[in-house]
XYZ file of C-alpha atoms in Angstrom:
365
model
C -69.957 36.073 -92.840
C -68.669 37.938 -89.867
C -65.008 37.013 -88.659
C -64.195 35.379 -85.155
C -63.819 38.051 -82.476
C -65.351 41.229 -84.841
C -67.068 43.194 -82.770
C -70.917 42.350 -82.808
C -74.162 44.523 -82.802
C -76.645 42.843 -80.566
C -79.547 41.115 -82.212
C -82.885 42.326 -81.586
C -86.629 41.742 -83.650
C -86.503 45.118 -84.976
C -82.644 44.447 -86.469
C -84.023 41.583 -88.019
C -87.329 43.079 -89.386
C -84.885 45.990 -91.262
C -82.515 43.169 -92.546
C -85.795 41.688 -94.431
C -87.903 44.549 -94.923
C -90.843 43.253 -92.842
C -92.752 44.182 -89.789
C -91.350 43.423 -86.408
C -94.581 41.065 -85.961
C -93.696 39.493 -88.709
C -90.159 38.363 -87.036
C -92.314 37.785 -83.668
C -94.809 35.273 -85.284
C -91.941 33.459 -87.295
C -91.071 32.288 -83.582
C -94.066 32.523 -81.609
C -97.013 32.469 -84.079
C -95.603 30.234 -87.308
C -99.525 29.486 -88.225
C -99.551 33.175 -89.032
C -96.831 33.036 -92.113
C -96.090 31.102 -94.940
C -93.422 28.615 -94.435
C -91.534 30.004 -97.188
C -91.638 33.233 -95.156
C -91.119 31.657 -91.654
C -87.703 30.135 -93.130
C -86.211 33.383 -94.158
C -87.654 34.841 -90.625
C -85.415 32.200 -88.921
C -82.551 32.045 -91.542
C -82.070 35.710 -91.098
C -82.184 35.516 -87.129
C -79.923 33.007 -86.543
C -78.007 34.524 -88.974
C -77.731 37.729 -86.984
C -77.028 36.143 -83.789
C -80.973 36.365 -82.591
C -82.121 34.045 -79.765
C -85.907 33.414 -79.756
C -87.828 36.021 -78.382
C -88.750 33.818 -75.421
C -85.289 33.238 -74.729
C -84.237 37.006 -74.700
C -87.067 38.224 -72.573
C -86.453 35.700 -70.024
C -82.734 37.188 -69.990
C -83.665 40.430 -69.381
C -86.162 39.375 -66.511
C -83.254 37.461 -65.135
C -80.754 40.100 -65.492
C -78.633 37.412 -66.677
C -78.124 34.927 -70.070
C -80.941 32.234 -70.257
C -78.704 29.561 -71.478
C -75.059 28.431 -72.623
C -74.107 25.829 -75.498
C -71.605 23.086 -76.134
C -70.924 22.436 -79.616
C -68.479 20.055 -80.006
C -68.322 17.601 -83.672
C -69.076 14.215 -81.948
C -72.221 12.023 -81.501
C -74.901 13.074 -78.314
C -73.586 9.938 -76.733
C -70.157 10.776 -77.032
C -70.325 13.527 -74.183
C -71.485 10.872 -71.870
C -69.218 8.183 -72.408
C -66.009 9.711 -72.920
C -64.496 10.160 -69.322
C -62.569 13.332 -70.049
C -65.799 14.998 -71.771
C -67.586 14.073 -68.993
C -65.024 15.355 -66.168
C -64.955 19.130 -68.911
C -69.234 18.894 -68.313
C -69.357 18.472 -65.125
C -67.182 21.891 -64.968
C -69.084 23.665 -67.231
C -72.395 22.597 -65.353
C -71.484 23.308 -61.882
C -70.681 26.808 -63.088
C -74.061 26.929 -65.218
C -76.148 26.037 -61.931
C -74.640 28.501 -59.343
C -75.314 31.344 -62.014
C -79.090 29.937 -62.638
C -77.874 29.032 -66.388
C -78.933 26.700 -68.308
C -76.664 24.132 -70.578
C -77.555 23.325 -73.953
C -75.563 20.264 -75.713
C -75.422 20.645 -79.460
C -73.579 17.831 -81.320
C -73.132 18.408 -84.971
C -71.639 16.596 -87.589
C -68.587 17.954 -90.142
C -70.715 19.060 -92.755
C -70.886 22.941 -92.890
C -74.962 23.397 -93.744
C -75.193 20.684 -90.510
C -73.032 23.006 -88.571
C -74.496 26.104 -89.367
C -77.785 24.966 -88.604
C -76.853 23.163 -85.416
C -75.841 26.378 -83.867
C -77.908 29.278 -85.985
C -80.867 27.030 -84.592
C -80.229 26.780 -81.346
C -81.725 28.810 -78.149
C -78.618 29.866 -77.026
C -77.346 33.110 -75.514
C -73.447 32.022 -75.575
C -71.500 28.906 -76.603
C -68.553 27.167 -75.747
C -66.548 25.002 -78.833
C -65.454 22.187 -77.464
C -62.597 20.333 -79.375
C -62.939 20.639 -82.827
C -60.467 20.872 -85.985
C -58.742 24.025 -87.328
C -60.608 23.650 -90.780
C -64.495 23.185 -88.985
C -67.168 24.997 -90.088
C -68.709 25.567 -86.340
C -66.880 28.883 -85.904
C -67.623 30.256 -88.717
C -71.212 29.615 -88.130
C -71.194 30.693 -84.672
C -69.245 33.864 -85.707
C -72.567 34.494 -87.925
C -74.756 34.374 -84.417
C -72.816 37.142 -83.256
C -72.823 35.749 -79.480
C -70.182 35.536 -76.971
C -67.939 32.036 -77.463
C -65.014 30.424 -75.602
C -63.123 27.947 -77.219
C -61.316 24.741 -75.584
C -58.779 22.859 -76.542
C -58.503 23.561 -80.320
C -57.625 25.797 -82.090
C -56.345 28.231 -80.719
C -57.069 31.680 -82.345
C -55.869 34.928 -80.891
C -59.058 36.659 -81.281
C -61.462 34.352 -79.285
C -61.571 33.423 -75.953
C -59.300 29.944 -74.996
C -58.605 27.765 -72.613
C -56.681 24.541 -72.923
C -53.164 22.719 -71.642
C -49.976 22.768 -72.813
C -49.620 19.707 -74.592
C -46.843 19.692 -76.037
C -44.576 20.187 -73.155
C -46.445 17.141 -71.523
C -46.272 14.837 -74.302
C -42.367 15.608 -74.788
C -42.256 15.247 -70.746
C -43.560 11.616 -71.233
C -41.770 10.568 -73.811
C -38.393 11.630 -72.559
C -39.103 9.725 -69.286
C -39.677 6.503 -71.489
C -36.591 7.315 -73.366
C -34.525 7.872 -70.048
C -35.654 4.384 -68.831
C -33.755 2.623 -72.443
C -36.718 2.487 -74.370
C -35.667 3.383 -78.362
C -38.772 1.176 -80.433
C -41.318 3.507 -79.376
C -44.776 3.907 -80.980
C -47.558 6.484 -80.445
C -51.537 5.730 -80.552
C -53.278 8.984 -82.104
C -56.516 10.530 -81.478
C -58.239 11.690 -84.228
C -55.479 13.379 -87.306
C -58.223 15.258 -89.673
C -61.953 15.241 -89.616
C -61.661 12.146 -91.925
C -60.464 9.488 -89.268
C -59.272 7.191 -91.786
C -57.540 5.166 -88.512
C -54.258 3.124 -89.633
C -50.647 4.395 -90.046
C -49.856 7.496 -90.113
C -47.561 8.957 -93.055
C -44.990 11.212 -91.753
C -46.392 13.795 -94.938
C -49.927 13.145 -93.455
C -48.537 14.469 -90.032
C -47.461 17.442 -91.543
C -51.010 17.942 -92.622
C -53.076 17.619 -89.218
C -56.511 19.647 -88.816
C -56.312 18.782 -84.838
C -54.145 21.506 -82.917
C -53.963 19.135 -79.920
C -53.123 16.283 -81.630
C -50.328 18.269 -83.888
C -48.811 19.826 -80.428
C -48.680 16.236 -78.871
C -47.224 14.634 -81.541
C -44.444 17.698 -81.603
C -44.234 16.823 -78.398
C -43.260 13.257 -78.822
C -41.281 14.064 -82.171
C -39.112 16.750 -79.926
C -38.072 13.920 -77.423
C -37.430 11.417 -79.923
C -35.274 13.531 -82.504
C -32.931 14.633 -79.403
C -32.483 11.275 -77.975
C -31.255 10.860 -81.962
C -34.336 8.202 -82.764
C -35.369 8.273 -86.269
C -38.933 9.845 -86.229
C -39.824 7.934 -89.615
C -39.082 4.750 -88.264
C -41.680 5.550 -85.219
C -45.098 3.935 -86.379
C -48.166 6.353 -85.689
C -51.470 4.911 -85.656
C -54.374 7.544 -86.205
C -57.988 5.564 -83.812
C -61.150 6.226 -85.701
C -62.557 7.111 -81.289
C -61.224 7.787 -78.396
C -62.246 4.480 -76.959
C -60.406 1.244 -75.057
C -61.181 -0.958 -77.861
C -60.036 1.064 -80.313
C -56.331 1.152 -78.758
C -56.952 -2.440 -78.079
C -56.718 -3.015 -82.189
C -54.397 -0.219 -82.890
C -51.564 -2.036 -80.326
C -52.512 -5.687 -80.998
C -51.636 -4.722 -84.732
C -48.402 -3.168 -83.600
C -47.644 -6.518 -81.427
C -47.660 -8.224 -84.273
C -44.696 -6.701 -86.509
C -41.600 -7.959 -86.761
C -39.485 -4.969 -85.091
C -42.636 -4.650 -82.271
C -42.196 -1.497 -79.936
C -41.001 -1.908 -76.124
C -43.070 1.667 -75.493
C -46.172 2.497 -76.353
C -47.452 6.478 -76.178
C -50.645 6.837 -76.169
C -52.417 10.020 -76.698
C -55.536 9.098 -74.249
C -56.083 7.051 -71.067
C -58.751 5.023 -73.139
C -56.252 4.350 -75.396
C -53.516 3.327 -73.266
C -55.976 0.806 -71.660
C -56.378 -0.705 -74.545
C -52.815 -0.988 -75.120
C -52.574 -2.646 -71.938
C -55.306 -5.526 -72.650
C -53.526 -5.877 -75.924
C -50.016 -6.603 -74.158
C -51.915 -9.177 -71.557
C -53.413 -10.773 -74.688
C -50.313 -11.276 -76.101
C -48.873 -12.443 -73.224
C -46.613 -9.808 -72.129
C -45.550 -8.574 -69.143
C -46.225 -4.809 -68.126
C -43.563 -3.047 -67.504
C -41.144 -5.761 -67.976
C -41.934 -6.227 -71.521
C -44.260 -3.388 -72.787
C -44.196 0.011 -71.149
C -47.367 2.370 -71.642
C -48.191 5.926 -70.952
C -51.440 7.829 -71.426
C -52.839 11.190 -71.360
C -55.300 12.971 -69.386
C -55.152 11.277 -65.547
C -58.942 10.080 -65.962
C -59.746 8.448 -62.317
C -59.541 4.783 -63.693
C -55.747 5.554 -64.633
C -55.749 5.440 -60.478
C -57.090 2.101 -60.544
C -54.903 -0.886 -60.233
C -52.610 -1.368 -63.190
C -51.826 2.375 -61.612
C -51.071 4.129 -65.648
C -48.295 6.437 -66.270
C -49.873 9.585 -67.090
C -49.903 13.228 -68.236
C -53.111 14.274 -65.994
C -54.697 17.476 -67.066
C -57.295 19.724 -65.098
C -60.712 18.153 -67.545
C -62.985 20.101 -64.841
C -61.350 23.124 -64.440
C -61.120 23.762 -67.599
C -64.676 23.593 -68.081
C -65.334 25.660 -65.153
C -63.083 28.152 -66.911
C -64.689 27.903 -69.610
C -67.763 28.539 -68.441
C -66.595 31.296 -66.283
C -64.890 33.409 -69.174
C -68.079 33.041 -71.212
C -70.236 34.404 -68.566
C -67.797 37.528 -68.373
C -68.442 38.078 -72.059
C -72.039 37.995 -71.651
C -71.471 40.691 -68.524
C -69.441 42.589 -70.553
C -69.414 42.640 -74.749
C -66.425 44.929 -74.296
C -64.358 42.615 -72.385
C -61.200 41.294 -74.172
C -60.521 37.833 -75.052
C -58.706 36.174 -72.676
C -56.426 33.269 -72.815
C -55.578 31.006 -70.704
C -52.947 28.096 -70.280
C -53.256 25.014 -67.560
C -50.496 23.369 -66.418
C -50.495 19.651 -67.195
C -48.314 17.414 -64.485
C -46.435 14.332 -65.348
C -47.633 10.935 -63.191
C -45.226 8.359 -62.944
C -46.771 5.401 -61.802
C -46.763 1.240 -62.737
C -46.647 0.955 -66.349
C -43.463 2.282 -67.193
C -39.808 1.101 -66.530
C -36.927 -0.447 -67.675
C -37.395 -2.907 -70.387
C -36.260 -6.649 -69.640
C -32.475 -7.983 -70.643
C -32.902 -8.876 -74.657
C -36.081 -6.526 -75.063
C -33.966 -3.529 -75.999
């Protein structure tokens, strides 16, 4: 198994045809011609490709008549629908796409699931010249199984490794922005709605020795973040409920804060990790009858375009569609140029203070 950012020899029939000892027609009929093979022999064709980073032999030629890469993948471990429902994955696409269509690319979604043979065949499988990982934990398999395709790769978001390629926010400096603003305003029974802590989405509270254990870089550095403000306002992290959301959805931080509304000692802030999230925080609070800000404060994450929509949410925005257009535009360098370094690169994320937050109400404190 090759390591992430190891050099690569570029695929081609004839590699593949040494690797197994057969002809080179062999390796062309396993894509072209599969009538002519055994399927026993077909599967080690393609296992062995994919393997070695091969595209199909269609895909290849059609790069070199281009002069240019005939398509680009998204792997990210969600469902397909997932990429077209989730506002910020949507905003990150759109990047990615407009960057894909002035360069004649095409884009190539590949959703995959946390198992490592589902992974590796998701990607080893696909007709893909590079690939973008969107999103996914520090433990998943997808790197290591696009390392074995020996293509270019950019990765967003998570995790960050100093070999590869990266683009992504700092989120911890935003999250400890937020949090200190809430804390400035009198606000010390805070509690934090969490996107996903390990590929096992359990959902529920949050252990403080489970925290220590998080798979998701971004959701680690925002919950720093948060911790940071907290512990220097001299707030009692332990005593700060965390609830890990099985999705990144408005329902789900509908249950998570209802729940929370309920206890005895309920919080006057809520932090919420997402804009979906925080909108369900807010239907929870009108459910309950509260008043926003007066009685429940709540801050998202990300500055989605319904966060601009009346109740106008307290945000950290971040750039979704830039960083898929930078995405996208570092992984068409690497394609220009193997040779090229990996570069790294940081957005700034910008704190919006709008109607959600403020002072709690006499006897709320």
């Amino acid at each position: 198994m090759s390591s992430p950012g190891q050099p690569q020899r570029r695929a081609t029939l004839k590699l593949v045809a040494e690797s197994l000892g057969v002809s080179i027609t062999t390796v062309s009929n396993a894509f072209s011609r599969p009538d002519q093979l055994s399927e026993a022999l077909r599967e080690r064709v393609l296992a062995e490709a994919a393997r070695l980073g091969l595209s199909s032999p269609d895909a290849a030629a059609r790069s070199l008549r281009l002069g240019r890469p005939a398509s680009v993948g998204v792997m990210y471990t969600d469902r397909l629908s997932f990429a077209f429902s989730d506002p910020g994955a949507v905003l990150f696409l759109q990047g990615v796409s407009r960057v894909c269509e002035e360069n004649g690319q095409e884009l190539v979604l590949i959703p995959s699931t946390s198992a490592a043979d589902a992974a590796a065949t998701a990607v080893g499988r696909s007709m893909i010249d590079g690939l973008i990982v969107y999103s996914v934990a520090d433990d998943d398999p997808v790197l290591a199984a696009a390392a074995d395709r020996r293509m270019p790769l950019v990765v967003v978001d998570q995790p960050r490794i100093s070999t590869l390629p990266w683009i992504g926010v700092d989120d911890e400096a935003g999250c400890r922005a937020i949090a200190q603003h809430l804390i400035g305003l009198g606000h010390r029974r805070l509690a934090v709605l969490s996107t996903e802590i390990d590929r096992e989405r359990r959902g529920g509270r949050v252990t403080v020795a489970r925290q220590q254990a998080i798979t998701f870089a971004t959701t680690a550095a925002r919950l720093r973040g948060y911790r940071t403000a907290a512990e220097d306002a001299g707030i009692n992290w332990s005593t700060v409920p965390v609830v890990e959301t099985r999705e990144n959805s408005e329902a789900n931080g509908y249950q998570a804060t209802a729940a929370l509304l309920r206890s005895k000692q309920r919080p006057t802030a809520v932090l919420a990790m997402t804009d979906q999230l925080a909108f369900g925080a807010l239907r929870a609070a009108a459910k309950a009858g509260l008043s926003v800000p007066e009685d429940l404060s709540v801050a998202g994450f990300d500055d989605i375009p319904a966060a601009r929509v009346e109740p106008y949410l307290t945000t950290v925005a971040q750039p979704h569609e830039e960083k898929g257009r930078r995405a996208a535009e570092h992984l068409l360098a690497q394609l220009t140029d193997r040779s090229a370094p990996p570069r790294q690169q940081q957005l700034k994320t910008t704190l919006r203070l709008r109607e959600t937050t403020g002072v709690i109400a006499c006897g709320r404190r």
